[in-house]
Every structure is written in structure tokens, then in C-alpha cells.
């Protein structure tokens, strides 16, 4: 409209909107263009007229705050000048896709750190917690020992898989490494869920309270298997590429 843009829309799961100075909006600017050329990206200050953070969306009972929040954002005739277009018009999809590969590597690195922390807590709890009339430690249980050993191996294997994917990106680029990126996304997310769940189980009732980090990890990171593409989407994509040329 004139020398700027008017944005309208609503998004109810905008991570980190609480406290943000600006957001990046992907909006349809050319609805008649080919599918990958219909959207553009805009830098929108959160104090722009028409921008509203309506509320933080509760996640498992916790609204969160600042970076660890997921806000419901409304754009109602939100006006931004033309120079706040991020990149060329119609390149929104391609620009967004260009960050997803490295972004997934970043997620996996963070998840591995959470795995290490949860595993440390599990080992410490198993070594210190005394149960029963014979003063046995949790760590004397064969089941708990098996969990500790299995999680250690799974974390190390996941780390090596992430390092390999990063190496592949460096050698051949994100497009050539797309299967490696997809694999680490669903594999490391699965390891994360297993390690945090087992650490929580070893802590018993304490594990579901906010007296340790485990309940927070469980609440915040269950979505790891959903955001940046659900596990199922990545698995289907990898399987399609592996099956390509084999059908018939």
C-alpha cells in the first residue's frame, strides 16, 4: 500500500516473542506465483502499530517467559516500510529453508547438552539415593545400571552422528547432506526423550517436581520431535530417498 506493506495474520506458537524487540514475519505477497515464490520475509519491530502479543501459550501448564515462551501474535493492519523487506520479494521460502539445515544442527547440539546434563543427574541420583531396609543404592539395581549404560552409549552415538552430518555439510553443502540432517533431527530428538525420561524415572517423585531441571527439560523439550519438522516427516523423506530408483 503506497510505499510500504500492510500485514495481517495471527500465529499462536511464536517462540521467544515475549520480550523480543522485533520478529521476522513470513507473509504471502504474491498468491498467484509458483508455490515456492509466493512468500516474502519482513522485519517487524514489536512496537509497530498493529503488532500485538496477545498472550503466552501455556505449555503443559507453564506459560513461560522471555526466550522460553511461545506467544500468540496478532498482526492487524500492521504497517511496515518497504525497506523492512528481508531479502528479495518472493524469496521467503528459500531464505527460510536455507537456515533449517544449520538450524537443525544447532538444535541437536543443544539436545546433546541436555542429554549430558540429564545423564549426570541420573548417575548422581543412582549413586546417592539409598532405598529399602538394607540400605541399597539405586545404582545397585541392575535395571538402573542398564539404563545408565544404554544412555551413555546412545548419547555418544548421537554425538558422532551429529558430527558426521556437520562434516557432510562442510564438504558438500546442506542440500547434499539433507538425509544426514533429517536423520540427526529425528534420531537425536528420540535419544533426548529417552534419556530425560529415564533420568526422571530414576529420580522418582522428585523428578516430576521443579526441584531439579528434569521436569523443565521434559516439559520444554517434548516438542523437539515436532518443531523444525515432525519426526515422521523426516523419516518419510529419508525413506523416499533411499527407495528412489529401487521401486519395481
mmCIF file of C-alpha atoms in Angstrom:
data_model
loop_
_atom_site.group_PDB
_atom_site.id
_atom_site.type_symbol
_atom_site.label_atom_id
_atom_site.label_comp_id
_atom_site.label_asym_id
_atom_site.label_seq_id
_atom_site.Cartn_x
_atom_site.Cartn_y
_atom_site.Cartn_z
ATOM 1 C CA UNK A 1 0.000 0.000 0.000
ATOM 2 C CA UNK A 2 1.839 3.103 -1.220
ATOM 3 C CA UNK A 3 5.497 2.913 -0.181
ATOM 4 C CA UNK A 4 5.052 0.126 2.394
ATOM 5 C CA UNK A 5 3.343 -3.110 3.302
ATOM 6 C CA UNK A 6 0.270 -3.921 5.387
ATOM 7 C CA UNK A 7 0.479 -7.248 7.216
ATOM 8 C CA UNK A 8 -2.458 -9.222 8.626
ATOM 9 C CA UNK A 9 -2.403 -12.579 10.344
ATOM 10 C CA UNK A 10 -2.119 -14.487 13.581
ATOM 11 C CA UNK A 11 0.339 -17.074 14.875
ATOM 12 C CA UNK A 12 -0.289 -18.767 18.184
ATOM 13 C CA UNK A 13 3.064 -20.521 18.742
ATOM 14 C CA UNK A 14 5.741 -17.868 18.252
ATOM 15 C CA UNK A 15 8.776 -18.911 20.258
ATOM 16 C CA UNK A 16 10.556 -16.112 22.104
ATOM 17 C CA UNK A 17 8.030 -13.380 21.230
ATOM 18 C CA UNK A 18 7.883 -12.374 24.898
ATOM 19 C CA UNK A 19 10.492 -9.631 25.338
ATOM 20 C CA UNK A 20 11.572 -9.564 21.678
ATOM 21 C CA UNK A 21 12.427 -6.241 20.002
ATOM 22 C CA UNK A 22 11.439 -7.478 16.555
ATOM 23 C CA UNK A 23 10.144 -10.527 14.759
ATOM 24 C CA UNK A 24 10.595 -11.966 11.292
ATOM 25 C CA UNK A 25 7.284 -12.456 9.508
ATOM 26 C CA UNK A 26 6.810 -14.734 6.526
ATOM 27 C CA UNK A 27 3.813 -13.439 4.583
ATOM 28 C CA UNK A 28 2.177 -14.298 1.280
ATOM 29 C CA UNK A 29 2.950 -11.385 -1.044
ATOM 30 C CA UNK A 30 2.328 -12.988 -4.445
ATOM 31 C CA UNK A 31 -0.502 -15.546 -4.149
ATOM 32 C CA UNK A 32 -0.529 -16.261 -7.910
ATOM 33 C CA UNK A 33 3.195 -17.064 -8.112
ATOM 34 C CA UNK A 34 4.549 -20.638 -8.145
ATOM 35 C CA UNK A 35 4.302 -22.212 -4.657
ATOM 36 C CA UNK A 36 7.911 -21.550 -3.617
ATOM 37 C CA UNK A 37 7.767 -17.944 -4.786
ATOM 38 C CA UNK A 38 4.640 -16.743 -3.010
ATOM 39 C CA UNK A 39 6.087 -15.590 0.297
ATOM 40 C CA UNK A 40 8.422 -12.842 1.466
ATOM 41 C CA UNK A 41 10.133 -12.122 4.788
ATOM 42 C CA UNK A 42 9.741 -8.900 6.762
ATOM 43 C CA UNK A 43 11.497 -7.483 9.800
ATOM 44 C CA UNK A 44 8.695 -6.207 12.040
ATOM 45 C CA UNK A 45 9.502 -4.260 15.230
ATOM 46 C CA UNK A 46 7.303 -5.360 18.096
ATOM 47 C CA UNK A 47 6.371 -1.722 18.759
ATOM 48 C CA UNK A 48 5.000 -1.292 15.229
ATOM 49 C CA UNK A 49 1.341 -0.182 15.106
ATOM 50 C CA UNK A 50 -0.868 -3.224 14.602
ATOM 51 C CA UNK A 51 1.537 -5.715 16.223
ATOM 52 C CA UNK A 52 0.217 -7.316 19.411
ATOM 53 C CA UNK A 53 1.484 -10.078 21.648
ATOM 54 C CA UNK A 54 -1.868 -11.377 22.888
ATOM 55 C CA UNK A 55 -0.605 -13.921 25.404
ATOM 56 C CA UNK A 56 1.968 -16.617 26.059
ATOM 57 C CA UNK A 57 0.620 -20.018 25.064
ATOM 58 C CA UNK A 58 0.753 -22.368 28.104
ATOM 59 C CA UNK A 59 2.875 -25.485 27.577
ATOM 60 C CA UNK A 60 1.992 -28.324 29.956
ATOM 61 C CA UNK A 61 0.709 -25.823 32.486
ATOM 62 C CA UNK A 62 3.573 -23.315 32.218
ATOM 63 C CA UNK A 63 3.256 -20.038 30.277
ATOM 64 C CA UNK A 64 7.000 -19.437 30.368
ATOM 65 C CA UNK A 65 8.678 -16.082 29.805
ATOM 66 C CA UNK A 66 11.255 -14.393 27.613
ATOM 67 C CA UNK A 67 13.121 -16.829 25.309
ATOM 68 C CA UNK A 68 11.377 -19.841 26.838
ATOM 69 C CA UNK A 69 7.873 -18.877 25.821
ATOM 70 C CA UNK A 70 5.576 -19.352 22.848
ATOM 71 C CA UNK A 71 3.467 -16.289 22.229
ATOM 72 C CA UNK A 72 0.238 -15.758 20.342
ATOM 73 C CA UNK A 73 0.963 -12.857 17.996
ATOM 74 C CA UNK A 74 -1.577 -10.839 16.038
ATOM 75 C CA UNK A 75 -0.871 -8.541 13.105
ATOM 76 C CA UNK A 76 -3.856 -6.279 12.440
ATOM 77 C CA UNK A 77 -3.177 -3.871 9.562
ATOM 78 C CA UNK A 78 0.417 -3.754 10.756
ATOM 79 C CA UNK A 79 2.292 -1.311 8.526
ATOM 80 C CA UNK A 80 5.979 -1.639 7.740
ATOM 81 C CA UNK A 81 8.034 0.415 5.271
ATOM 82 C CA UNK A 82 9.342 -1.165 2.084
ATOM 83 C CA UNK A 83 12.946 -1.220 3.364
ATOM 84 C CA UNK A 84 11.937 -3.744 6.046
ATOM 85 C CA UNK A 85 11.556 -6.434 3.410
ATOM 86 C CA UNK A 86 14.210 -9.031 4.279
ATOM 87 C CA UNK A 87 15.856 -10.223 1.092
ATOM 88 C CA UNK A 88 14.180 -10.133 -2.324
ATOM 89 C CA UNK A 89 10.430 -10.227 -2.715
ATOM 90 C CA UNK A 90 9.163 -13.769 -3.247
ATOM 91 C CA UNK A 91 12.264 -15.373 -1.703
ATOM 92 C CA UNK A 92 10.781 -16.007 1.745
ATOM 93 C CA UNK A 93 10.532 -19.778 1.393
ATOM 94 C CA UNK A 94 14.066 -20.162 0.030
ATOM 95 C CA UNK A 95 15.563 -17.916 2.710
ATOM 96 C CA UNK A 96 13.748 -19.823 5.454
ATOM 97 C CA UNK A 97 14.853 -23.175 4.049
ATOM 98 C CA UNK A 98 18.475 -22.022 3.921
ATOM 99 C CA UNK A 99 18.600 -21.772 7.716
ATOM 100 C CA UNK A 100 16.827 -25.029 8.512
ATOM 101 C CA UNK A 101 19.816 -27.315 7.894
ATOM 102 C CA UNK A 102 22.242 -25.404 10.130
ATOM 103 C CA UNK A 103 19.329 -24.711 12.485
ATOM 104 C CA UNK A 104 18.725 -28.418 12.985
ATOM 105 C CA UNK A 105 22.426 -28.938 13.694
ATOM 106 C CA UNK A 106 22.098 -26.226 16.351
ATOM 107 C CA UNK A 107 19.088 -27.935 17.907
ATOM 108 C CA UNK A 108 20.905 -31.263 18.030
ATOM 109 C CA UNK A 109 23.942 -29.701 19.691
ATOM 110 C CA UNK A 110 21.681 -28.214 22.352
ATOM 111 C CA UNK A 111 19.829 -31.501 22.812
ATOM 112 C CA UNK A 112 23.116 -33.337 23.316
ATOM 113 C CA UNK A 113 23.996 -30.872 26.065
ATOM 114 C CA UNK A 114 20.652 -31.577 27.737
ATOM 115 C CA UNK A 115 21.287 -35.315 27.395
ATOM 116 C CA UNK A 116 24.675 -34.980 29.089
ATOM 117 C CA UNK A 117 23.182 -32.937 31.942
ATOM 118 C CA UNK A 118 20.285 -35.340 32.439
ATOM 119 C CA UNK A 119 22.671 -38.305 32.392
ATOM 120 C CA UNK A 120 24.895 -36.643 35.002
ATOM 121 C CA UNK A 121 21.857 -36.125 37.219
ATOM 122 C CA UNK A 122 20.778 -39.729 36.707
ATOM 123 C CA UNK A 123 24.203 -41.104 37.685
ATOM 124 C CA UNK A 124 24.467 -38.825 40.724
ATOM 125 C CA UNK A 125 20.992 -39.797 41.907
ATOM 126 C CA UNK A 126 21.650 -43.504 41.409
ATOM 127 C CA UNK A 127 24.895 -43.263 43.364
ATOM 128 C CA UNK A 128 23.456 -41.275 46.276
ATOM 129 C CA UNK A 129 19.871 -42.472 46.726
ATOM 130 C CA UNK A 130 19.515 -45.192 49.358
ATOM 131 C CA UNK A 131 16.332 -47.266 49.406
ATOM 132 C CA UNK A 132 14.862 -50.174 51.313
ATOM 133 C CA UNK A 133 15.661 -51.669 54.721
ATOM 134 C CA UNK A 134 19.037 -52.978 53.569
ATOM 135 C CA UNK A 135 20.326 -49.539 52.564
ATOM 136 C CA UNK A 136 20.831 -50.486 48.947
ATOM 137 C CA UNK A 137 21.608 -47.723 46.476
ATOM 138 C CA UNK A 138 19.511 -47.211 43.374
ATOM 139 C CA UNK A 139 22.753 -47.715 41.487
ATOM 140 C CA UNK A 140 22.903 -51.306 42.762
ATOM 141 C CA UNK A 141 19.807 -52.142 40.716
ATOM 142 C CA UNK A 142 20.559 -53.980 37.501
ATOM 143 C CA UNK A 143 17.768 -52.085 35.726
ATOM 144 C CA UNK A 144 19.169 -48.693 36.693
ATOM 145 C CA UNK A 145 22.691 -49.758 35.739
ATOM 146 C CA UNK A 146 21.423 -50.872 32.334
ATOM 147 C CA UNK A 147 19.684 -47.503 31.827
ATOM 148 C CA UNK A 148 22.880 -45.641 32.723
ATOM 149 C CA UNK A 149 24.970 -47.733 30.330
ATOM 150 C CA UNK A 150 22.465 -47.614 27.463
ATOM 151 C CA UNK A 151 22.033 -43.846 27.741
ATOM 152 C CA UNK A 152 25.804 -43.323 27.742
ATOM 153 C CA UNK A 153 26.148 -45.297 24.502
ATOM 154 C CA UNK A 154 23.147 -43.617 22.863
ATOM 155 C CA UNK A 155 24.441 -40.129 23.695
ATOM 156 C CA UNK A 156 27.867 -40.905 22.271
ATOM 157 C CA UNK A 157 26.400 -42.434 19.113
ATOM 158 C CA UNK A 158 24.101 -39.430 18.652
ATOM 159 C CA UNK A 159 27.036 -37.044 19.081
ATOM 160 C CA UNK A 160 29.049 -38.846 16.400
ATOM 161 C CA UNK A 161 26.058 -38.792 14.043
ATOM 162 C CA UNK A 162 25.749 -35.013 14.502
ATOM 163 C CA UNK A 163 29.479 -34.511 13.912
ATOM 164 C CA UNK A 164 29.226 -36.550 10.724
ATOM 165 C CA UNK A 165 26.259 -34.502 9.484
ATOM 166 C CA UNK A 166 28.162 -31.272 10.189
ATOM 167 C CA UNK A 167 31.166 -32.646 8.305
ATOM 168 C CA UNK A 168 28.939 -33.567 5.372
ATOM 169 C CA UNK A 169 27.512 -30.037 5.243
ATOM 170 C CA UNK A 170 31.044 -28.640 5.234
ATOM 171 C CA UNK A 171 32.129 -30.991 2.474
ATOM 172 C CA UNK A 172 29.126 -30.983 0.163
ATOM 173 C CA UNK A 173 26.632 -28.366 1.388
ATOM 174 C CA UNK A 174 23.290 -28.628 3.168
ATOM 175 C CA UNK A 175 21.371 -29.827 0.114
ATOM 176 C CA UNK A 176 23.644 -32.824 -0.442
ATOM 177 C CA UNK A 177 23.541 -33.585 3.292
ATOM 178 C CA UNK A 178 19.754 -33.384 3.582
ATOM 179 C CA UNK A 179 19.331 -37.044 4.577
ATOM 180 C CA UNK A 180 22.069 -36.724 7.203
ATOM 181 C CA UNK A 181 20.376 -33.616 8.602
ATOM 182 C CA UNK A 182 16.988 -35.336 8.655
ATOM 183 C CA UNK A 183 18.453 -38.382 10.408
ATOM 184 C CA UNK A 184 20.040 -36.404 13.222
ATOM 185 C CA UNK A 185 16.844 -34.413 13.700
ATOM 186 C CA UNK A 186 14.685 -37.440 14.480
ATOM 187 C CA UNK A 187 17.395 -39.633 15.987
ATOM 188 C CA UNK A 188 18.798 -37.115 18.491
ATOM 189 C CA UNK A 189 15.292 -35.945 19.425
ATOM 190 C CA UNK A 190 14.436 -39.570 20.229
ATOM 191 C CA UNK A 191 17.587 -40.055 22.300
ATOM 192 C CA UNK A 192 16.794 -36.848 24.167
ATOM 193 C CA UNK A 193 13.319 -38.098 25.079
ATOM 194 C CA UNK A 194 14.653 -41.453 26.258
ATOM 195 C CA UNK A 195 17.499 -40.036 28.359
ATOM 196 C CA UNK A 196 15.389 -37.360 30.055
ATOM 197 C CA UNK A 197 12.574 -39.834 30.726
ATOM 198 C CA UNK A 198 14.922 -42.390 32.288
ATOM 199 C CA UNK A 199 16.662 -39.751 34.382
ATOM 200 C CA UNK A 200 13.267 -38.556 35.579
ATOM 201 C CA UNK A 201 12.262 -42.141 36.426
ATOM 202 C CA UNK A 202 15.411 -42.673 38.483
ATOM 203 C CA UNK A 203 14.556 -39.546 40.479
ATOM 204 C CA UNK A 204 11.081 -40.881 41.262
ATOM 205 C CA UNK A 205 8.646 -38.302 42.613
ATOM 206 C CA UNK A 206 11.432 -35.723 42.781
ATOM 207 C CA UNK A 207 11.809 -35.978 39.012
ATOM 208 C CA UNK A 208 8.365 -34.559 38.246
ATOM 209 C CA UNK A 209 8.848 -31.552 40.525
ATOM 210 C CA UNK A 210 10.637 -28.328 39.676
ATOM 211 C CA UNK A 211 13.304 -29.013 42.304
ATOM 212 C CA UNK A 212 15.507 -30.421 39.523
ATOM 213 C CA UNK A 213 15.939 -29.438 35.869
ATOM 214 C CA UNK A 214 14.396 -32.685 34.659
ATOM 215 C CA UNK A 215 10.743 -31.638 34.745
ATOM 216 C CA UNK A 216 11.658 -28.442 32.889
ATOM 217 C CA UNK A 217 13.608 -30.448 30.287
ATOM 218 C CA UNK A 218 10.673 -32.822 29.888
ATOM 219 C CA UNK A 219 8.147 -30.014 29.533
ATOM 220 C CA UNK A 220 10.171 -27.791 27.206
ATOM 221 C CA UNK A 221 11.790 -30.442 25.013
ATOM 222 C CA UNK A 222 8.936 -32.844 24.290
ATOM 223 C CA UNK A 223 8.302 -30.546 21.352
ATOM 224 C CA UNK A 224 11.731 -31.453 19.934
ATOM 225 C CA UNK A 225 10.033 -34.215 17.969
ATOM 226 C CA UNK A 226 7.603 -31.693 16.460
ATOM 227 C CA UNK A 227 9.263 -28.357 15.639
ATOM 228 C CA UNK A 228 11.513 -27.855 12.594
ATOM 229 C CA UNK A 229 9.592 -30.706 11.004
ATOM 230 C CA UNK A 230 7.935 -33.602 12.864
ATOM 231 C CA UNK A 231 9.965 -36.808 13.165
ATOM 232 C CA UNK A 232 7.551 -38.578 10.845
ATOM 233 C CA UNK A 233 8.128 -36.093 8.007
ATOM 234 C CA UNK A 234 11.906 -36.528 8.205
ATOM 235 C CA UNK A 235 11.666 -40.314 8.349
ATOM 236 C CA UNK A 236 9.413 -40.408 5.286
ATOM 237 C CA UNK A 237 11.798 -38.115 3.390
ATOM 238 C CA UNK A 238 14.833 -40.270 4.201
ATOM 239 C CA UNK A 239 12.980 -43.446 3.255
ATOM 240 C CA UNK A 240 11.866 -41.929 -0.068
ATOM 241 C CA UNK A 241 15.431 -41.026 -0.974
ATOM 242 C CA UNK A 242 16.715 -44.476 -0.012
ATOM 243 C CA UNK A 243 13.969 -46.155 -2.027
ATOM 244 C CA UNK A 244 14.396 -43.908 -5.053
ATOM 245 C CA UNK A 245 15.335 -45.964 -8.066
ATOM 246 C CA UNK A 246 14.573 -49.246 -6.302
ATOM 247 C CA UNK A 247 10.826 -49.353 -6.949
ATOM 248 C CA UNK A 248 9.803 -52.017 -9.421
#
